[in-house]
Amino acid sequence: MSQQLRRATLIACSATAVLGLAACGPDNANPSATAAAGAASSTASAPGPTASTAGLPDGNKLNALLLPATAMPPKFKLDPNGSQSTGDGVIPPASPSAVPAGKACDMLNGTGWVNSAGIIAASFAKNNYADEAQNMFAQELDAYRGNDAQTVMANLKKTLTACHTFTVTQDGQNYSATVTLQSLPGVGDEALQAVITSPEWTGGSTLVAARVGKVVVATYDNEQSKTGTAGVALTKTLVKNAASAH
């Protein structure tokens, strides 16, 4: 996949993840993902209409915990269109909505990949940094009601496992992608890392999700010449920030 094509996918994804409510990823349903991701997010339990947000950080507090520009690699600049949060409000509780199986894998190829879990957060904050070479680091903090954070982690693991191999469709062309999943011991209460590569791409992406109590840290690191593993170190720092929210 060319740098220009890969970047186009990321921009389209970032623009659709408004308030953490919309699915993030290309609109094209890919047939290979349909069978693979059928179990993803289908086991989520509803928080219920009276689920409390007591003790949860609001969007403003979560936003203050995001890593600053000084923590980013050289030449990375903030994308103003990718900065979003719930501010001092909260998103009303809602029953989980399983992501259509044909889109679950596609959503992994974008900044809002945490939404593939099918659970709506009570509050969140996110932003993206990128350089002129189209390398990107996206970070998001989501606070969940009840046991929803644990369910999010379980659903993400199911999706990443089911999408071990899948097809990315962009501009009418198909690209074969592979997801390499592993746990990250000692990072938050639980954490996982997934590296997405393809022989047709010039680089790769590393996705990390870590739970700290009722907050889920989700990052997306896309690099044009490597697999994005530099984002793991940034994520570990972000997890330490999230721990201060409890």
PDB file of C-alpha atoms in Angstrom:
ATOM      1  CA  MET A   1       0.000   0.000   0.000  1.00  0.00           C
ATOM      2  CA  SER A   2       1.412   3.393  -0.907  1.00  0.00           C
ATOM      3  CA  GLN A   3       1.945   6.104   1.685  1.00  0.00           C
ATOM      4  CA  GLN A   4      -0.683   8.286   0.040  1.00  0.00           C
ATOM      5  CA  LEU A   5      -3.298   5.517   0.056  1.00  0.00           C
ATOM      6  CA  ARG A   6      -2.609   4.541   3.650  1.00  0.00           C
ATOM      7  CA  ARG A   7      -2.857   8.139   4.859  1.00  0.00           C
ATOM      8  CA  ALA A   8      -6.182   8.610   3.088  1.00  0.00           C
ATOM      9  CA  THR A   9      -7.617   5.727   5.082  1.00  0.00           C
ATOM     10  CA  LEU A  10      -6.499   7.263   8.374  1.00  0.00           C
ATOM     11  CA  ILE A  11      -7.959  10.688   7.630  1.00  0.00           C
ATOM     12  CA  ALA A  12     -11.331   9.234   6.676  1.00  0.00           C
ATOM     13  CA  CYS A  13     -11.380   7.195   9.864  1.00  0.00           C
ATOM     14  CA  SER A  14     -10.433  10.062  12.148  1.00  0.00           C
ATOM     15  CA  ALA A  15     -13.217  12.238  10.823  1.00  0.00           C
ATOM     16  CA  THR A  16     -15.954   9.690  11.549  1.00  0.00           C
ATOM     17  CA  ALA A  17     -15.194   8.947  15.196  1.00  0.00           C
ATOM     18  CA  VAL A  18     -17.062  11.964  16.591  1.00  0.00           C
ATOM     19  CA  LEU A  19     -17.832  11.671  20.324  1.00  0.00           C
ATOM     20  CA  GLY A  20     -16.759   8.043  20.283  1.00  0.00           C
ATOM     21  CA  LEU A  21     -20.204   7.077  18.966  1.00  0.00           C
ATOM     22  CA  ALA A  22     -19.587   6.360  15.293  1.00  0.00           C
ATOM     23  CA  ALA A  23     -17.791   3.360  13.893  1.00  0.00           C
ATOM     24  CA  CYS A  24     -14.325   4.218  12.649  1.00  0.00           C
ATOM     25  CA  GLY A  25     -13.061   2.593   9.487  1.00  0.00           C
ATOM     26  CA  PRO A  26     -13.625   2.342   5.763  1.00  0.00           C
ATOM     27  CA  ASP A  27     -17.244   1.958   4.708  1.00  0.00           C
ATOM     28  CA  ASN A  28     -16.460  -0.968   2.424  1.00  0.00           C
ATOM     29  CA  ALA A  29     -17.571  -4.276   3.953  1.00  0.00           C
ATOM     30  CA  ASN A  30     -14.932  -6.882   3.278  1.00  0.00           C
ATOM     31  CA  PRO A  31     -16.068 -10.480   2.765  1.00  0.00           C
ATOM     32  CA  SER A  32     -13.062 -12.052   4.481  1.00  0.00           C
ATOM     33  CA  ALA A  33     -13.819 -10.200   7.703  1.00  0.00           C
ATOM     34  CA  THR A  34     -17.460 -11.278   7.795  1.00  0.00           C
ATOM     35  CA  ALA A  35     -16.797 -14.827   8.899  1.00  0.00           C
ATOM     36  CA  ALA A  36     -13.736 -13.946  10.962  1.00  0.00           C
ATOM     37  CA  ALA A  37     -15.240 -11.311  13.241  1.00  0.00           C
ATOM     38  CA  GLY A  38     -18.672 -12.740  13.949  1.00  0.00           C
ATOM     39  CA  ALA A  39     -18.041 -13.156  17.669  1.00  0.00           C
ATOM     40  CA  ALA A  40     -16.622  -9.693  18.226  1.00  0.00           C
ATOM     41  CA  SER A  41     -18.471  -7.569  20.819  1.00  0.00           C
ATOM     42  CA  SER A  42     -21.540  -9.814  20.863  1.00  0.00           C
ATOM     43  CA  THR A  43     -21.103 -10.792  24.513  1.00  0.00           C
ATOM     44  CA  ALA A  44     -21.232  -7.281  25.957  1.00  0.00           C
ATOM     45  CA  SER A  45     -23.597  -6.600  28.845  1.00  0.00           C
ATOM     46  CA  ALA A  46     -25.688  -3.441  29.035  1.00  0.00           C
ATOM     47  CA  PRO A  47     -24.787  -0.951  31.791  1.00  0.00           C
ATOM     48  CA  GLY A  48     -28.467  -0.268  32.485  1.00  0.00           C
ATOM     49  CA  PRO A  49     -30.310   3.079  32.591  1.00  0.00           C
ATOM     50  CA  THR A  50     -29.271   3.824  36.174  1.00  0.00           C
ATOM     51  CA  ALA A  51     -25.561   3.068  35.776  1.00  0.00           C
ATOM     52  CA  SER A  52     -23.639   5.619  37.822  1.00  0.00           C
ATOM     53  CA  THR A  53     -20.871   7.896  36.588  1.00  0.00           C
ATOM     54  CA  ALA A  54     -19.796   8.690  40.152  1.00  0.00           C
ATOM     55  CA  GLY A  55     -16.032   8.795  40.377  1.00  0.00           C
ATOM     56  CA  LEU A  56     -15.506   8.730  36.613  1.00  0.00           C
ATOM     57  CA  PRO A  57     -13.285  11.477  35.143  1.00  0.00           C
ATOM     58  CA  ASP A  58     -15.030  13.783  32.700  1.00  0.00           C
ATOM     59  CA  GLY A  59     -13.729  14.667  29.259  1.00  0.00           C
ATOM     60  CA  ASN A  60     -11.879  17.738  30.499  1.00  0.00           C
ATOM     61  CA  LYS A  61      -9.906  15.723  33.042  1.00  0.00           C
ATOM     62  CA  LEU A  62      -9.162  12.989  30.528  1.00  0.00           C
ATOM     63  CA  ASN A  63      -8.032  15.588  28.021  1.00  0.00           C
ATOM     64  CA  ALA A  64      -5.544  16.959  30.544  1.00  0.00           C
ATOM     65  CA  LEU A  65      -4.050  13.467  30.893  1.00  0.00           C
ATOM     66  CA  LEU A  66      -3.293  13.055  27.176  1.00  0.00           C
ATOM     67  CA  LEU A  67       0.377  13.217  26.251  1.00  0.00           C
ATOM     68  CA  PRO A  68       1.529  16.703  25.176  1.00  0.00           C
ATOM     69  CA  ALA A  69       3.330  17.652  21.979  1.00  0.00           C
ATOM     70  CA  THR A  70       6.651  17.618  23.850  1.00  0.00           C
ATOM     71  CA  ALA A  71       6.269  13.844  24.386  1.00  0.00           C
ATOM     72  CA  MET A  72       5.836  13.140  20.667  1.00  0.00           C
ATOM     73  CA  PRO A  73       8.570  12.212  18.175  1.00  0.00           C
ATOM     74  CA  PRO A  74      10.342  15.099  16.395  1.00  0.00           C
ATOM     75  CA  LYS A  75       8.321  16.970  13.764  1.00  0.00           C
ATOM     76  CA  PHE A  76       4.997  15.552  14.983  1.00  0.00           C
ATOM     77  CA  LYS A  77       2.254  18.186  15.061  1.00  0.00           C
ATOM     78  CA  LEU A  78      -1.230  18.123  16.553  1.00  0.00           C
ATOM     79  CA  ASP A  79      -4.064  17.528  14.104  1.00  0.00           C
ATOM     80  CA  PRO A  80      -6.734  20.042  15.204  1.00  0.00           C
ATOM     81  CA  ASN A  81      -9.453  18.046  13.455  1.00  0.00           C
ATOM     82  CA  GLY A  82      -8.632  14.976  15.539  1.00  0.00           C
ATOM     83  CA  SER A  83      -8.973  16.626  18.959  1.00  0.00           C
ATOM     84  CA  GLN A  84     -12.311  15.737  20.594  1.00  0.00           C
ATOM     85  CA  SER A  85     -13.732  15.193  24.082  1.00  0.00           C
ATOM     86  CA  THR A  86     -16.982  15.128  26.015  1.00  0.00           C
ATOM     87  CA  GLY A  87     -15.912  18.172  28.044  1.00  0.00           C
ATOM     88  CA  ASP A  88     -17.791  18.413  31.327  1.00  0.00           C
ATOM     89  CA  GLY A  89     -20.740  16.375  30.048  1.00  0.00           C
ATOM     90  CA  VAL A  90     -21.395  12.661  29.859  1.00  0.00           C
ATOM     91  CA  ILE A  91     -22.825  10.397  27.193  1.00  0.00           C
ATOM     92  CA  PRO A  92     -26.112   8.763  28.308  1.00  0.00           C
ATOM     93  CA  PRO A  93     -25.937   5.018  28.984  1.00  0.00           C
ATOM     94  CA  ALA A  94     -27.021   2.785  26.135  1.00  0.00           C
ATOM     95  CA  SER A  95     -27.227  -0.887  25.397  1.00  0.00           C
ATOM     96  CA  PRO A  96     -24.211  -2.310  23.567  1.00  0.00           C
ATOM     97  CA  SER A  97     -24.442  -2.372  19.802  1.00  0.00           C
ATOM     98  CA  ALA A  98     -22.480  -5.181  18.184  1.00  0.00           C
ATOM     99  CA  VAL A  99     -20.380  -3.938  15.289  1.00  0.00           C
ATOM    100  CA  PRO A 100     -21.430  -5.543  11.986  1.00  0.00           C
ATOM    101  CA  ALA A 101     -19.095  -8.454  11.392  1.00  0.00           C
ATOM    102  CA  GLY A 102     -18.132  -7.182   7.948  1.00  0.00           C
ATOM    103  CA  LYS A 103     -16.767  -3.939   9.408  1.00  0.00           C
ATOM    104  CA  ALA A 104     -15.084  -5.093  12.624  1.00  0.00           C
ATOM    105  CA  CYS A 105     -11.755  -5.908  10.989  1.00  0.00           C
ATOM    106  CA  ASP A 106     -11.815  -2.793   8.800  1.00  0.00           C
ATOM    107  CA  MET A 107     -12.125  -0.649  11.928  1.00  0.00           C
ATOM    108  CA  LEU A 108      -8.714  -1.844  13.110  1.00  0.00           C
ATOM    109  CA  ASN A 109      -7.122   0.183  10.310  1.00  0.00           C
ATOM    110  CA  GLY A 110      -7.953   3.539  11.911  1.00  0.00           C
ATOM    111  CA  THR A 111      -7.631   5.798  14.914  1.00  0.00           C
ATOM    112  CA  GLY A 112     -11.037   4.964  16.415  1.00  0.00           C
ATOM    113  CA  TRP A 113     -10.418   1.207  16.498  1.00  0.00           C
ATOM    114  CA  VAL A 114     -11.538   0.969  20.160  1.00  0.00           C
ATOM    115  CA  ASN A 115     -15.104   1.504  18.915  1.00  0.00           C
ATOM    116  CA  SER A 116     -15.022  -2.002  17.435  1.00  0.00           C
ATOM    117  CA  ALA A 117     -15.804  -3.191  20.984  1.00  0.00           C
ATOM    118  CA  GLY A 118     -19.383  -1.952  20.535  1.00  0.00           C
ATOM    119  CA  ILE A 119     -19.529  -0.202  23.936  1.00  0.00           C
ATOM    120  CA  ILE A 120     -20.186   3.517  24.377  1.00  0.00           C
ATOM    121  CA  ALA A 121     -18.050   5.311  26.961  1.00  0.00           C
ATOM    122  CA  ALA A 122     -19.484   7.743  29.509  1.00  0.00           C
ATOM    123  CA  SER A 123     -16.717  10.256  28.774  1.00  0.00           C
ATOM    124  CA  PHE A 124     -13.642  10.430  26.576  1.00  0.00           C
ATOM    125  CA  ALA A 125     -10.836  12.559  25.176  1.00  0.00           C
ATOM    126  CA  LYS A 126      -8.661  11.952  22.112  1.00  0.00           C
ATOM    127  CA  ASN A 127      -6.232  13.580  19.708  1.00  0.00           C
ATOM    128  CA  ASN A 128      -3.844  12.731  16.875  1.00  0.00           C
ATOM    129  CA  TYR A 129      -0.293  13.783  16.058  1.00  0.00           C
ATOM    130  CA  ALA A 130       1.388  13.343  12.665  1.00  0.00           C
ATOM    131  CA  ASP A 131       4.386  14.476  10.642  1.00  0.00           C
ATOM    132  CA  GLU A 132       4.874  15.376   6.980  1.00  0.00           C
ATOM    133  CA  ALA A 133       5.961  11.816   6.191  1.00  0.00           C
ATOM    134  CA  GLN A 134       2.454  10.670   7.222  1.00  0.00           C
ATOM    135  CA  ASN A 135       3.573   8.888  10.379  1.00  0.00           C
ATOM    136  CA  MET A 136       0.900   9.165  13.067  1.00  0.00           C
ATOM    137  CA  PHE A 137       0.288   8.621  16.766  1.00  0.00           C
ATOM    138  CA  ALA A 138      -3.320   8.746  17.982  1.00  0.00           C
ATOM    139  CA  GLN A 139      -4.270   8.552  21.670  1.00  0.00           C
ATOM    140  CA  GLU A 140      -7.641   8.150  23.379  1.00  0.00           C
ATOM    141  CA  LEU A 141      -8.863   7.814  26.965  1.00  0.00           C
ATOM    142  CA  ASP A 142     -12.362   6.414  27.562  1.00  0.00           C
ATOM    143  CA  ALA A 143     -14.112   6.176  30.945  1.00  0.00           C
ATOM    144  CA  TYR A 144     -16.809   3.510  31.271  1.00  0.00           C
ATOM    145  CA  ARG A 145     -19.675   2.736  33.639  1.00  0.00           C
ATOM    146  CA  GLY A 146     -19.889  -0.426  35.729  1.00  0.00           C
ATOM    147  CA  ASN A 147     -17.896  -3.308  34.301  1.00  0.00           C
ATOM    148  CA  ASP A 148     -17.951  -1.977  30.749  1.00  0.00           C
ATOM    149  CA  ALA A 149     -14.173  -1.352  30.670  1.00  0.00           C
ATOM    150  CA  GLN A 150     -13.522  -5.062  31.269  1.00  0.00           C
ATOM    151  CA  THR A 151     -16.037  -5.935  28.548  1.00  0.00           C
ATOM    152  CA  VAL A 152     -14.326  -3.563  26.132  1.00  0.00           C
ATOM    153  CA  MET A 153     -10.988  -5.293  26.663  1.00  0.00           C
ATOM    154  CA  ALA A 154     -12.555  -8.739  26.216  1.00  0.00           C
ATOM    155  CA  ASN A 155     -14.329  -7.668  23.029  1.00  0.00           C
ATOM    156  CA  LEU A 156     -11.200  -6.083  21.571  1.00  0.00           C
ATOM    157  CA  LYS A 157      -9.258  -9.278  22.184  1.00  0.00           C
ATOM    158  CA  LYS A 158     -11.966 -11.278  20.403  1.00  0.00           C
ATOM    159  CA  THR A 159     -11.944  -8.930  17.426  1.00  0.00           C
ATOM    160  CA  LEU A 160      -8.160  -8.886  17.121  1.00  0.00           C
ATOM    161  CA  THR A 161      -8.043 -12.674  17.381  1.00  0.00           C
ATOM    162  CA  ALA A 162     -10.812 -13.160  14.820  1.00  0.00           C
ATOM    163  CA  CYS A 163      -9.130 -10.696  12.459  1.00  0.00           C
ATOM    164  CA  HIS A 164      -5.755 -12.450  12.461  1.00  0.00           C
ATOM    165  CA  THR A 165      -5.852 -12.228   8.672  1.00  0.00           C
ATOM    166  CA  PHE A 166      -8.236  -9.922   6.841  1.00  0.00           C
ATOM    167  CA  THR A 167      -8.571  -7.843   3.714  1.00  0.00           C
ATOM    168  CA  VAL A 168      -8.365  -4.060   3.629  1.00  0.00           C
ATOM    169  CA  THR A 169     -10.298  -2.620   0.687  1.00  0.00           C
ATOM    170  CA  GLN A 170      -9.418   0.883  -0.447  1.00  0.00           C
ATOM    171  CA  ASP A 171     -10.186   2.602  -3.752  1.00  0.00           C
ATOM    172  CA  GLY A 172     -11.322  -0.673  -5.258  1.00  0.00           C
ATOM    173  CA  GLN A 173      -8.129  -2.540  -4.392  1.00  0.00           C
ATOM    174  CA  ASN A 174      -7.707  -5.320  -1.816  1.00  0.00           C
ATOM    175  CA  TYR A 175      -4.721  -5.631   0.509  1.00  0.00           C
ATOM    176  CA  SER A 176      -3.996  -8.652   2.693  1.00  0.00           C
ATOM    177  CA  ALA A 177      -3.271  -7.714   6.315  1.00  0.00           C
ATOM    178  CA  THR A 178      -2.080  -9.776   9.265  1.00  0.00           C
ATOM    179  CA  VAL A 179      -2.681  -9.014  12.946  1.00  0.00           C
ATOM    180  CA  THR A 180      -0.080 -10.237  15.453  1.00  0.00           C
ATOM    181  CA  LEU A 181      -1.595 -10.103  18.940  1.00  0.00           C
ATOM    182  CA  GLN A 182       0.145 -10.343  22.299  1.00  0.00           C
ATOM    183  CA  SER A 183      -0.491  -9.351  25.901  1.00  0.00           C
ATOM    184  CA  LEU A 184       1.478  -6.612  27.676  1.00  0.00           C
ATOM    185  CA  PRO A 185       2.104  -7.798  31.253  1.00  0.00           C
ATOM    186  CA  GLY A 186       2.524  -5.125  33.890  1.00  0.00           C
ATOM    187  CA  VAL A 187       0.799  -2.366  31.902  1.00  0.00           C
ATOM    188  CA  GLY A 188      -2.263  -1.144  33.793  1.00  0.00           C
ATOM    189  CA  ASP A 189      -4.710  -3.763  35.051  1.00  0.00           C
ATOM    190  CA  GLU A 190      -4.607  -5.556  31.687  1.00  0.00           C
ATOM    191  CA  ALA A 191      -3.229  -4.661  28.293  1.00  0.00           C
ATOM    192  CA  LEU A 192      -2.810  -5.987  24.768  1.00  0.00           C
ATOM    193  CA  GLN A 193      -0.791  -5.055  21.725  1.00  0.00           C
ATOM    194  CA  ALA A 194      -1.577  -5.793  18.093  1.00  0.00           C
ATOM    195  CA  VAL A 195       0.756  -5.182  15.163  1.00  0.00           C
ATOM    196  CA  ILE A 196      -0.847  -4.931  11.714  1.00  0.00           C
ATOM    197  CA  THR A 197       1.378  -5.556   8.715  1.00  0.00           C
ATOM    198  CA  SER A 198       1.070  -6.431   5.046  1.00  0.00           C
ATOM    199  CA  PRO A 199       3.606  -7.336   2.357  1.00  0.00           C
ATOM    200  CA  GLU A 200       1.939  -4.642   0.249  1.00  0.00           C
ATOM    201  CA  TRP A 201       2.446  -1.833   2.798  1.00  0.00           C
ATOM    202  CA  THR A 202       5.560   0.268   3.260  1.00  0.00           C
ATOM    203  CA  GLY A 203       5.239   0.169   7.059  1.00  0.00           C
ATOM    204  CA  GLY A 204       2.820  -1.007   9.696  1.00  0.00           C
ATOM    205  CA  SER A 205       0.596  -0.063  12.600  1.00  0.00           C
ATOM    206  CA  THR A 206       0.684  -0.903  16.284  1.00  0.00           C
ATOM    207  CA  LEU A 207      -2.514  -0.814  18.335  1.00  0.00           C
ATOM    208  CA  VAL A 208      -2.396  -0.869  22.135  1.00  0.00           C
ATOM    209  CA  ALA A 209      -5.307  -1.036  24.577  1.00  0.00           C
ATOM    210  CA  ALA A 210      -4.812  -0.974  28.345  1.00  0.00           C
ATOM    211  CA  ARG A 211      -7.342  -0.841  31.159  1.00  0.00           C
ATOM    212  CA  VAL A 212      -6.732   1.206  34.290  1.00  0.00           C
ATOM    213  CA  GLY A 213      -9.740   0.647  36.511  1.00  0.00           C
ATOM    214  CA  LYS A 214     -12.706   1.986  34.559  1.00  0.00           C
ATOM    215  CA  VAL A 215     -10.581   3.846  32.017  1.00  0.00           C
ATOM    216  CA  VAL A 216      -9.379   2.272  28.770  1.00  0.00           C
ATOM    217  CA  VAL A 217      -6.301   3.721  27.084  1.00  0.00           C
ATOM    218  CA  ALA A 218      -6.269   3.132  23.325  1.00  0.00           C
ATOM    219  CA  THR A 219      -3.483   4.194  20.974  1.00  0.00           C
ATOM    220  CA  TYR A 220      -2.805   3.807  17.272  1.00  0.00           C
ATOM    221  CA  ASP A 221       0.748   4.241  15.953  1.00  0.00           C
ATOM    222  CA  ASN A 222       1.210   4.170  12.190  1.00  0.00           C
ATOM    223  CA  GLU A 223       4.691   4.318  10.694  1.00  0.00           C
ATOM    224  CA  GLN A 224       5.635   4.332   7.040  1.00  0.00           C
ATOM    225  CA  SER A 225       8.921   2.442   7.396  1.00  0.00           C
ATOM    226  CA  LYS A 226       8.473   0.394  10.601  1.00  0.00           C
ATOM    227  CA  THR A 227       5.621  -1.315  12.456  1.00  0.00           C
ATOM    228  CA  GLY A 228       4.820   1.467  14.907  1.00  0.00           C
ATOM    229  CA  THR A 229       6.178  -0.218  18.017  1.00  0.00           C
ATOM    230  CA  ALA A 230       7.561   3.118  19.248  1.00  0.00           C
ATOM    231  CA  GLY A 231       3.979   3.854  20.258  1.00  0.00           C
ATOM    232  CA  VAL A 232       4.139   1.204  22.982  1.00  0.00           C
ATOM    233  CA  ALA A 233       6.510   3.345  25.069  1.00  0.00           C
ATOM    234  CA  LEU A 234       4.249   6.376  24.640  1.00  0.00           C
ATOM    235  CA  THR A 235       1.249   4.274  25.649  1.00  0.00           C
ATOM    236  CA  LYS A 236       2.943   3.122  28.845  1.00  0.00           C
ATOM    237  CA  THR A 237       3.436   6.761  29.827  1.00  0.00           C
ATOM    238  CA  LEU A 238      -0.195   7.481  29.016  1.00  0.00           C
ATOM    239  CA  VAL A 239      -1.271   4.553  31.198  1.00  0.00           C
ATOM    240  CA  LYS A 240       0.619   6.093  34.118  1.00  0.00           C
ATOM    241  CA  ASN A 241      -1.273   9.331  33.508  1.00  0.00           C
ATOM    242  CA  ALA A 242      -4.579   7.444  33.470  1.00  0.00           C
ATOM    243  CA  ALA A 243      -3.775   5.873  36.821  1.00  0.00           C
ATOM    244  CA  SER A 244      -3.794   9.344  38.359  1.00  0.00           C
ATOM    245  CA  ALA A 245      -7.460   9.753  37.361  1.00  0.00           C
ATOM    246  CA  HIS A 246      -8.541   7.213  39.998  1.00  0.00           C
TER     247      HIS A 246
END
